[in-house]
PDB file of C-alpha atoms in Angstrom:
ATOM      1  CA  MET L1352      22.427  -5.968 -40.294  1.00  0.00           C
ATOM      2  CA  ARG L1353      22.591  -9.987 -41.124  1.00  0.00           C
ATOM      3  CA  GLU L1354      26.849 -10.354 -40.550  1.00  0.00           C
ATOM      4  CA  ALA L1355      26.190  -8.561 -36.945  1.00  0.00           C
ATOM      5  CA  VAL L1356      23.184 -10.865 -36.272  1.00  0.00           C
ATOM      6  CA  LYS L1357      25.004 -13.766 -37.226  1.00  0.00           C
ATOM      7  CA  THR L1358      27.958 -12.604 -35.356  1.00  0.00           C
ATOM      8  CA  SER L1359      25.901 -11.622 -32.218  1.00  0.00           C
ATOM      9  CA  PRO L1360      25.789 -13.703 -28.836  1.00  0.00           C
ATOM     10  CA  TYR L1361      22.015 -15.095 -30.549  1.00  0.00           C
ATOM     11  CA  GLY L1362      23.536 -15.608 -34.258  1.00  0.00           C
ATOM     12  CA  GLU L1363      22.189 -19.689 -33.428  1.00  0.00           C
ATOM     13  CA  ASP L1364      18.440 -17.900 -32.245  1.00  0.00           C
ATOM     14  CA  LEU L1365      18.265 -15.193 -34.731  1.00  0.00           C
ATOM     15  CA  HIS L1366      17.862 -14.948 -38.772  1.00  0.00           C
ATOM     16  CA  VAL L1367      18.015 -11.935 -41.059  1.00  0.00           C
ATOM     17  CA  ILE L1368      15.362 -13.643 -43.667  1.00  0.00           C
ATOM     18  CA  GLY L1369      14.740 -10.882 -45.858  1.00  0.00           C
ATOM     19  CA  ASP L1370      13.377  -7.696 -43.739  1.00  0.00           C
ATOM     20  CA  LYS L1371      12.390  -9.680 -41.410  1.00  0.00           C
ATOM     21  CA  LEU L1372      14.198 -10.793 -38.410  1.00  0.00           C
ATOM     22  CA  LYS L1373      12.671 -14.626 -37.857  1.00  0.00           C
ATOM     23  CA  ILE L1374      13.539 -15.488 -33.710  1.00  0.00           C
ATOM     24  CA  SER L1375      13.858 -19.080 -33.233  1.00  0.00           C
ATOM     25  CA  ASP L1376      11.168 -20.608 -29.980  1.00  0.00           C
ATOM     26  CA  ARG L1377      13.945 -20.159 -27.129  1.00  0.00           C
ATOM     27  CA  LEU L1378      14.768 -17.378 -27.378  1.00  0.00           C
ATOM     28  CA  PHE L1379      11.394 -15.935 -27.183  1.00  0.00           C
ATOM     29  CA  ARG L1380      10.847 -18.033 -24.572  1.00  0.00           C
ATOM     30  CA  ARG L1381      12.938 -16.982 -22.547  1.00  0.00           C
ATOM     31  CA  PHE L1382      11.533 -13.044 -23.032  1.00  0.00           C
ATOM     32  CA  PHE L1383       9.322 -14.120 -20.689  1.00  0.00           C
ATOM     33  CA  ASP L1384      10.067 -16.738 -17.783  1.00  0.00           C
ATOM     34  CA  PRO L1385      11.695 -13.786 -15.101  1.00  0.00           C
ATOM     35  CA  THR L1386       8.091 -12.997 -15.116  1.00  0.00           C
ATOM     36  CA  ILE L1387       6.133 -16.237 -15.560  1.00  0.00           C
ATOM     37  CA  ARG L1388       8.431 -17.725 -13.097  1.00  0.00           C
ATOM     38  CA  GLU L1389       6.973 -14.928  -9.964  1.00  0.00           C
ATOM     39  CA  ILE L1390       3.563 -15.508 -11.256  1.00  0.00           C
ATOM     40  CA  LEU L1391       4.325 -19.198 -10.172  1.00  0.00           C
ATOM     41  CA  LYS L1392       5.984 -18.726  -7.638  1.00  0.00           C
ATOM     42  CA  ARG L1393       3.009 -16.429  -6.405  1.00  0.00           C
ATOM     43  CA  ILE L1394       0.579 -19.116  -7.300  1.00  0.00           C
ATOM     44  CA  ASP L1395       2.949 -21.833  -5.561  1.00  0.00           C
ATOM     45  CA  LYS L1396       2.988 -18.997  -2.023  1.00  0.00           C
ATOM     46  CA  ILE L1397      -0.470 -18.263  -1.886  1.00  0.00           C
ATOM     47  CA  LEU L1398      -2.197 -22.208  -2.428  1.00  0.00           C
ATOM     48  CA  THR L1399       0.338 -23.142   0.837  1.00  0.00           C
ATOM     49  CA  GLU L1400      -1.232 -21.254   3.142  1.00  0.00           C
ATOM     50  CA  GLU L1401      -3.812 -22.651   5.274  1.00  0.00           C
ATOM     51  CA  LYS L1402      -6.552 -20.535   3.834  1.00  0.00           C
ATOM     52  CA  SER L1403      -6.433 -22.090   0.893  1.00  0.00           C
ATOM     53  CA  HIS L1404      -5.643 -25.540   1.262  1.00  0.00           C
ATOM     54  CA  ASP L1405      -9.005 -26.490   0.147  1.00  0.00           C
ATOM     55  CA  VAL L1406      -9.311 -24.079  -4.066  1.00  0.00           C
ATOM     56  CA  ASN L1407      -9.791 -26.165  -6.801  1.00  0.00           C
ATOM     57  CA  ASP L1408     -10.546 -24.296  -8.706  1.00  0.00           C
ATOM     58  CA  LEU L1409      -7.688 -21.066 -10.713  1.00  0.00           C
ATOM     59  CA  PHE L1410      -8.553 -18.173 -12.534  1.00  0.00           C
ATOM     60  CA  VAL L1411      -6.318 -16.683 -15.159  1.00  0.00           C
ATOM     61  CA  VAL L1412      -7.231 -13.278 -16.261  1.00  0.00           C
ATOM     62  CA  GLY L1413      -5.112 -10.099 -17.356  1.00  0.00           C
ATOM     63  CA  SER L1414      -3.915  -9.449 -20.048  1.00  0.00           C
ATOM     64  CA  PHE L1415      -0.852 -11.085 -19.852  1.00  0.00           C
ATOM     65  CA  ALA L1416      -3.313 -14.419 -19.226  1.00  0.00           C
ATOM     66  CA  GLU L1417      -4.025 -14.136 -22.907  1.00  0.00           C
ATOM     67  CA  TYR L1418      -0.462 -15.776 -24.042  1.00  0.00           C
ATOM     68  CA  LYS L1419      -0.795 -19.427 -24.594  1.00  0.00           C
ATOM     69  CA  LEU L1420       2.928 -19.760 -23.251  1.00  0.00           C
ATOM     70  CA  VAL L1421       1.175 -18.093 -19.338  1.00  0.00           C
ATOM     71  CA  GLN L1422      -1.910 -20.771 -20.737  1.00  0.00           C
ATOM     72  CA  ASN L1423       0.624 -23.895 -20.952  1.00  0.00           C
ATOM     73  CA  THR L1424       2.929 -23.318 -18.479  1.00  0.00           C
ATOM     74  CA  ILE L1425      -0.024 -22.703 -15.145  1.00  0.00           C
ATOM     75  CA  ARG L1426      -1.757 -25.613 -16.402  1.00  0.00           C
ATOM     76  CA  GLU L1427       1.308 -27.921 -16.474  1.00  0.00           C
ATOM     77  CA  LYS L1428       2.545 -26.053 -12.974  1.00  0.00           C
ATOM     78  CA  PHE L1429      -1.592 -26.743 -11.770  1.00  0.00           C
ATOM     79  CA  GLY L1430      -2.375 -29.372 -13.203  1.00  0.00           C
ATOM     80  CA  LYS L1431      -4.305 -30.820 -10.875  1.00  0.00           C
ATOM     81  CA  LYS L1432      -6.635 -27.771 -10.243  1.00  0.00           C
ATOM     82  CA  ARG L1433      -9.579 -26.955 -12.758  1.00  0.00           C
ATOM     83  CA  ILE L1434      -8.178 -24.150 -14.745  1.00  0.00           C
ATOM     84  CA  ILE L1435     -10.281 -21.347 -15.372  1.00  0.00           C
ATOM     85  CA  ILE L1436      -9.679 -19.096 -18.788  1.00  0.00           C
ATOM     86  CA  PRO L1437     -12.404 -16.908 -19.635  1.00  0.00           C
ATOM     87  CA  HIS L1438     -12.941 -14.972 -23.237  1.00  0.00           C
ATOM     88  CA  GLN L1439     -11.292 -11.893 -23.348  1.00  0.00           C
ATOM     89  CA  ALA L1440      -9.266 -12.179 -20.021  1.00  0.00           C
ATOM     90  CA  ASP L1441      -7.916  -8.755 -20.587  1.00  0.00           C
ATOM     91  CA  TYR L1442     -11.562  -7.211 -20.022  1.00  0.00           C
ATOM     92  CA  ALA L1443     -12.102  -8.929 -17.312  1.00  0.00           C
ATOM     93  CA  VAL L1444     -10.540  -7.128 -14.790  1.00  0.00           C
ATOM     94  CA  SER L1445     -11.855  -4.090 -15.558  1.00  0.00           C
ATOM     95  CA  ARG L1446     -15.371  -5.135 -15.626  1.00  0.00           C
ATOM     96  CA  GLY L1447     -15.335  -7.294 -12.595  1.00  0.00           C
ATOM     97  CA  SER L1448     -14.465  -3.952 -11.423  1.00  0.00           C
ATOM     98  CA  VAL L1449     -17.147  -2.322 -12.648  1.00  0.00           C
ATOM     99  CA  LEU L1450     -20.352  -4.812 -11.533  1.00  0.00           C
ATOM    100  CA  TYR L1451     -17.845  -5.041  -7.619  1.00  0.00           C
ATOM    101  CA  GLY L1452     -18.544  -1.354  -7.948  1.00  0.00           C
ATOM    102  CA  HIS L1453     -22.539  -1.821  -7.784  1.00  0.00           C
ATOM    103  CA  ILE L1454     -23.176  -4.367  -5.451  1.00  0.00           C
ATOM    104  CA  ALA L1455     -22.807  -4.059  -1.738  1.00  0.00           C
ATOM    105  CA  MET L1456     -19.016  -5.702  -0.216  1.00  0.00           C
ATOM    106  CA  MET L1457     -19.367  -9.049  -0.854  1.00  0.00           C
ATOM    107  CA  PRO L1458     -17.370 -11.309   1.301  1.00  0.00           C
ATOM    108  CA  THR L1459     -13.641 -10.216   0.348  1.00  0.00           C
ATOM    109  CA  VAL L1460      -9.595 -11.183   2.267  1.00  0.00           C
ATOM    110  CA  THR L1461      -7.867  -8.215   4.021  1.00  0.00           C
ATOM    111  CA  ARG L1462      -5.107  -7.097   1.786  1.00  0.00           C
ATOM    112  CA  TYR L1463      -3.168  -5.863   4.716  1.00  0.00           C
ATOM    113  CA  THR L1464      -2.955  -6.330   8.292  1.00  0.00           C
ATOM    114  CA  TYR L1465      -4.636  -2.861  10.472  1.00  0.00           C
ATOM    115  CA  GLY L1466      -3.687  -1.195  14.094  1.00  0.00           C
ATOM    116  CA  CYS L1467      -1.845   1.596  15.532  1.00  0.00           C
ATOM    117  CA  GLN L1468       0.531   3.351  17.332  1.00  0.00           C
ATOM    118  CA  HIS L1469       0.974   1.126  21.263  1.00  0.00           C
ATOM    119  CA  TRP L1470       3.804   2.747  23.991  1.00  0.00           C
ATOM    120  CA  PRO L1471       4.301  -0.529  26.067  1.00  0.00           C
ATOM    121  CA  MET L1472       6.992  -0.308  29.089  1.00  0.00           C
ATOM    122  CA  PHE L1473       9.687  -1.432  28.329  1.00  0.00           C
ATOM    123  CA  ASN L1474      11.626  -4.649  28.030  1.00  0.00           C
ATOM    124  CA  ASN L1475      14.868  -4.786  27.498  1.00  0.00           C
ATOM    125  CA  LYS L1476      15.180  -8.750  26.137  1.00  0.00           C
ATOM    126  CA  GLU L1477      12.604  -7.709  23.503  1.00  0.00           C
ATOM    127  CA  HIS L1478      12.062  -3.967  22.975  1.00  0.00           C
ATOM    128  CA  PRO L1479      15.830  -2.337  20.854  1.00  0.00           C
ATOM    129  CA  LEU L1480      17.828   0.843  22.723  1.00  0.00           C
ATOM    130  CA  ASN L1481      16.089   2.944  19.989  1.00  0.00           C
ATOM    131  CA  LYS L1482      12.767   2.309  20.309  1.00  0.00           C
ATOM    132  CA  LEU L1483      12.989   3.961  24.429  1.00  0.00           C
ATOM    133  CA  MET L1484      11.754   6.482  25.429  1.00  0.00           C
ATOM    134  CA  VAL L1485      10.808   8.542  28.877  1.00  0.00           C
ATOM    135  CA  LEU L1486       6.986   9.586  29.053  1.00  0.00           C
ATOM    136  CA  ASN L1487       6.103  11.400  32.164  1.00  0.00           C
ATOM    137  CA  GLY L1488       8.880  10.043  34.201  1.00  0.00           C
ATOM    138  CA  GLU L1489       8.470   6.737  32.421  1.00  0.00           C
ATOM    139  CA  ILE L1490      10.990   4.409  30.398  1.00  0.00           C
ATOM    140  CA  ARG L1491       7.536   3.048  27.204  1.00  0.00           C
ATOM    141  CA  CYS L1492       8.722   1.593  24.259  1.00  0.00           C
ATOM    142  CA  LYS L1493       8.091   3.857  21.285  1.00  0.00           C
ATOM    143  CA  ASP L1494       6.057   2.689  17.679  1.00  0.00           C
ATOM    144  CA  ILE L1495       4.628  -0.940  18.709  1.00  0.00           C
ATOM    145  CA  PHE L1496       2.390  -1.615  15.960  1.00  0.00           C
ATOM    146  CA  TYR L1497      -0.172  -3.083  18.005  1.00  0.00           C
ATOM    147  CA  THR L1498      -2.081  -5.001  15.918  1.00  0.00           C
ATOM    148  CA  LEU L1499      -6.093  -4.513  15.889  1.00  0.00           C
ATOM    149  CA  GLN L1500      -7.415  -6.587  12.036  1.00  0.00           C
ATOM    150  CA  GLU L1501      -4.617  -9.283  10.461  1.00  0.00           C
ATOM    151  CA  ARG L1502      -4.559  -9.769   6.856  1.00  0.00           C
ATOM    152  CA  GLY L1503      -6.441 -13.090   5.433  1.00  0.00           C
ATOM    153  CA  VAL L1504      -8.855 -12.970   7.027  1.00  0.00           C
ATOM    154  CA  THR L1505     -12.407 -12.636   5.172  1.00  0.00           C
ATOM    155  CA  VAL L1506     -14.506  -9.743   5.705  1.00  0.00           C
ATOM    156  CA  SER L1507     -18.337  -8.624   4.388  1.00  0.00           C
ATOM    157  CA  SER L1508     -20.153  -5.489   5.083  1.00  0.00           C
ATOM    158  CA  GLY L1509     -20.593  -4.918   9.175  1.00  0.00           C
ATOM    159  CA  TYR L1510     -17.908  -6.722  10.498  1.00  0.00           C
ATOM    160  CA  LYS L1511     -16.572  -5.972  12.833  1.00  0.00           C
ATOM    161  CA  VAL L1512     -13.613  -5.812  15.423  1.00  0.00           C
ATOM    162  CA  SER L1513     -13.265  -4.411  19.080  1.00  0.00           C
ATOM    163  CA  HIS L1514      -9.690  -3.360  21.733  1.00  0.00           C
ATOM    164  CA  LEU L1515     -10.218  -1.772  24.965  1.00  0.00           C
ATOM    165  CA  VAL L1516      -6.438  -0.203  25.062  1.00  0.00           C
ATOM    166  CA  GLN L1517      -5.188   2.166  27.595  1.00  0.00           C
ATOM    167  CA  VAL L1518      -3.704   5.093  25.906  1.00  0.00           C
ATOM    168  CA  LEU L1519      -1.687   8.371  27.586  1.00  0.00           C
ATOM    169  CA  VAL L1520      -3.047  11.689  26.801  1.00  0.00           C
ATOM    170  CA  PRO L1521      -1.251  14.675  26.474  1.00  0.00           C
ATOM    171  CA  LYS L1522      -2.231  17.924  28.335  1.00  0.00           C
ATOM    172  CA  ASP L1523      -4.623  19.349  26.347  1.00  0.00           C
ATOM    173  CA  GLY L1524      -6.699  16.397  26.645  1.00  0.00           C
ATOM    174  CA  THR L1525      -6.421  16.613  22.697  1.00  0.00           C
ATOM    175  CA  LEU L1526      -5.154  12.746  21.024  1.00  0.00           C
ATOM    176  CA  ASN L1527      -4.181  12.062  17.451  1.00  0.00           C
ATOM    177  CA  VAL L1528      -5.122   8.035  16.993  1.00  0.00           C
ATOM    178  CA  THR L1529      -3.364   6.698  13.341  1.00  0.00           C
ATOM    179  CA  ILE L1530      -4.901   3.523  11.908  1.00  0.00           C
ATOM    180  CA  TYR L1531      -1.735   1.552   9.905  1.00  0.00           C
ATOM    181  CA  VAL L1532      -1.700  -0.762   7.515  1.00  0.00           C
ATOM    182  CA  SER L1533       0.931  -3.166   6.587  1.00  0.00           C
ATOM    183  CA  LYS L1534       1.503  -5.764   4.507  1.00  0.00           C
ATOM    184  CA  GLY L1535       3.223  -8.257   7.056  1.00  0.00           C
ATOM    185  CA  GLN L1536       0.781 -10.473   9.012  1.00  0.00           C
ATOM    186  CA  GLU L1537       2.369 -10.513  12.348  1.00  0.00           C
ATOM    187  CA  PRO L1538       4.222  -5.917  11.798  1.00  0.00           C
ATOM    188  CA  ARG L1539       6.660  -5.137  15.413  1.00  0.00           C
ATOM    189  CA  PHE L1540       6.603  -1.450  14.471  1.00  0.00           C
ATOM    190  CA  ILE L1541       5.200   0.763  12.620  1.00  0.00           C
ATOM    191  CA  ASP L1542       8.022   2.123  10.329  1.00  0.00           C
ATOM    192  CA  ASP L1543       8.716  -1.561   9.519  1.00  0.00           C
ATOM    193  CA  ASP L1544       9.175  -1.724   5.453  1.00  0.00           C
ATOM    194  CA  GLY L1545       5.298  -1.882   3.836  1.00  0.00           C
ATOM    195  CA  CYS L1546       3.604  -0.477   7.154  1.00  0.00           C
ATOM    196  CA  THR L1547       2.509   3.426   5.833  1.00  0.00           C
ATOM    197  CA  PRO L1548      -0.151   5.584   7.513  1.00  0.00           C
ATOM    198  CA  LEU L1549      -3.967   5.301   6.558  1.00  0.00           C
ATOM    199  CA  GLY L1550      -4.793   8.112   8.333  1.00  0.00           C
ATOM    200  CA  THR L1551      -5.484  10.144  11.736  1.00  0.00           C
ATOM    201  CA  MET L1552      -8.179  11.240  13.434  1.00  0.00           C
ATOM    202  CA  THR L1553      -8.006  14.343  15.837  1.00  0.00           C
ATOM    203  CA  VAL L1554     -10.142  13.915  19.283  1.00  0.00           C
ATOM    204  CA  HIS L1555     -10.865  16.066  22.427  1.00  0.00           C
ATOM    205  CA  LEU L1556     -11.220  13.709  25.514  1.00  0.00           C
ATOM    206  CA  ALA L1557     -14.121  14.510  27.433  1.00  0.00           C
ATOM    207  CA  SER L1558     -12.688  13.107  29.858  1.00  0.00           C
ATOM    208  CA  SER L1559     -10.227  14.947  32.383  1.00  0.00           C
ATOM    209  CA  MET L1560      -8.435  12.189  33.798  1.00  0.00           C
ATOM    210  CA  GLN L1561      -3.919  12.401  33.484  1.00  0.00           C
ATOM    211  CA  GLY L1562      -2.227   9.375  33.141  1.00  0.00           C
ATOM    212  CA  PRO L1563      -3.691   6.013  31.126  1.00  0.00           C
ATOM    213  CA  VAL L1564      -6.976   6.550  29.443  1.00  0.00           C
ATOM    214  CA  GLU L1565      -9.208   3.462  28.369  1.00  0.00           C
ATOM    215  CA  LEU L1566     -10.266   3.672  24.581  1.00  0.00           C
ATOM    216  CA  ASN L1567     -12.541   0.939  23.268  1.00  0.00           C
ATOM    217  CA  LYS L1568     -11.517   1.127  19.358  1.00  0.00           C
ATOM    218  CA  THR L1569     -13.437  -0.680  17.088  1.00  0.00           C
ATOM    219  CA  LEU L1570     -13.277  -1.442  13.488  1.00  0.00           C
ATOM    220  CA  THR L1571     -16.442  -2.135  10.601  1.00  0.00           C
ATOM    221  CA  PHE L1572     -15.892  -3.224   7.419  1.00  0.00           C
ATOM    222  CA  GLN L1573     -18.308  -1.033   5.391  1.00  0.00           C
ATOM    223  CA  ASP L1574     -19.187  -0.702   1.069  1.00  0.00           C
ATOM    224  CA  ASN L1575     -17.116   2.797   1.986  1.00  0.00           C
ATOM    225  CA  GLY L1576     -14.861   2.073   3.741  1.00  0.00           C
ATOM    226  CA  ILE L1577     -13.598   1.201   7.047  1.00  0.00           C
ATOM    227  CA  VAL L1578     -15.251   2.703  10.040  1.00  0.00           C
ATOM    228  CA  LEU L1579     -13.227   3.378  13.053  1.00  0.00           C
ATOM    229  CA  GLU L1580     -15.236   4.624  16.482  1.00  0.00           C
ATOM    230  CA  ILE L1581     -13.323   5.822  20.126  1.00  0.00           C
ATOM    231  CA  THR L1582     -15.554   5.710  22.882  1.00  0.00           C
ATOM    232  CA  GLU L1583     -14.285   6.673  25.904  1.00  0.00           C
ATOM    233  CA  LYS L1584     -14.779   3.911  28.513  1.00  0.00           C
ATOM    234  CA  ALA L1585     -14.984   7.030  31.979  1.00  0.00           C
ATOM    235  CA  THR L1586     -17.124   9.039  29.626  1.00  0.00           C
ATOM    236  CA  GLY L1587     -18.617   7.117  27.102  1.00  0.00           C
ATOM    237  CA  GLN L1588     -17.839   9.476  24.879  1.00  0.00           C
ATOM    238  CA  LEU L1589     -18.198   8.612  21.200  1.00  0.00           C
ATOM    239  CA  TYR L1590     -15.713   9.584  18.454  1.00  0.00           C
ATOM    240  CA  ASP L1591     -15.857   8.244  15.019  1.00  0.00           C
ATOM    241  CA  THR L1592     -14.761   8.867  11.218  1.00  0.00           C
ATOM    242  CA  THR L1593     -14.409   6.924   7.788  1.00  0.00           C
ATOM    243  CA  PHE L1594     -10.738   5.706   5.953  1.00  0.00           C
ATOM    244  CA  PRO L1595     -10.409   3.896   2.782  1.00  0.00           C
ATOM    245  CA  PHE L1596     -10.777   0.558   2.751  1.00  0.00           C
ATOM    246  CA  LEU L1597      -7.126  -0.784   1.028  1.00  0.00           C
TER     247      LEU L1597
END
């Protein structure tokens, strides 16, 4: 064992002493380097965003925050900020989750961009050919992500956002409205990477109109989720359902 360690690529950093293996400080730090680099990169990216320009305090929580190596590295990198590491930092996340569940929805920042599918007229200067589709005799672009609410916006319980949109209704008057979420700030298509369906609501429209129908789509952020309300402009008929708030 002793000879194998000595002749290994880590011979200068590993030493067998009795029945124990001694690891040098240099090698031990290398175990954590990739993860710490990603943490610093993520924090740095958040702090460069416009909404973070006045952030002066950094709370470091989670089991990884218990390591002095992590604490010292963060302090070195962001020394101009006030670094706050609570006692038992590994329990801070679970305790915060429990407390959060017992109080009304606090102001929070949307982690995703919320939207729905849109079918505008096809523009060969803007849209790829694989998205071209002939619908009711018209050349349209399918799978366009129509943004209802961008990510990175601070919302509280009761926060609403509404959009008046035109939709193409099938002959039977049944419309499936799917809400999509995306990790991107400005997603282009509903099948982009990082874009997934949040939920679908099926509505049977009261209007007998053929062709495009105007609908008012409203998202309301509540304690128990996101309420989607769809109102037919022509009839005033209201439909609603609730999706989870991610």
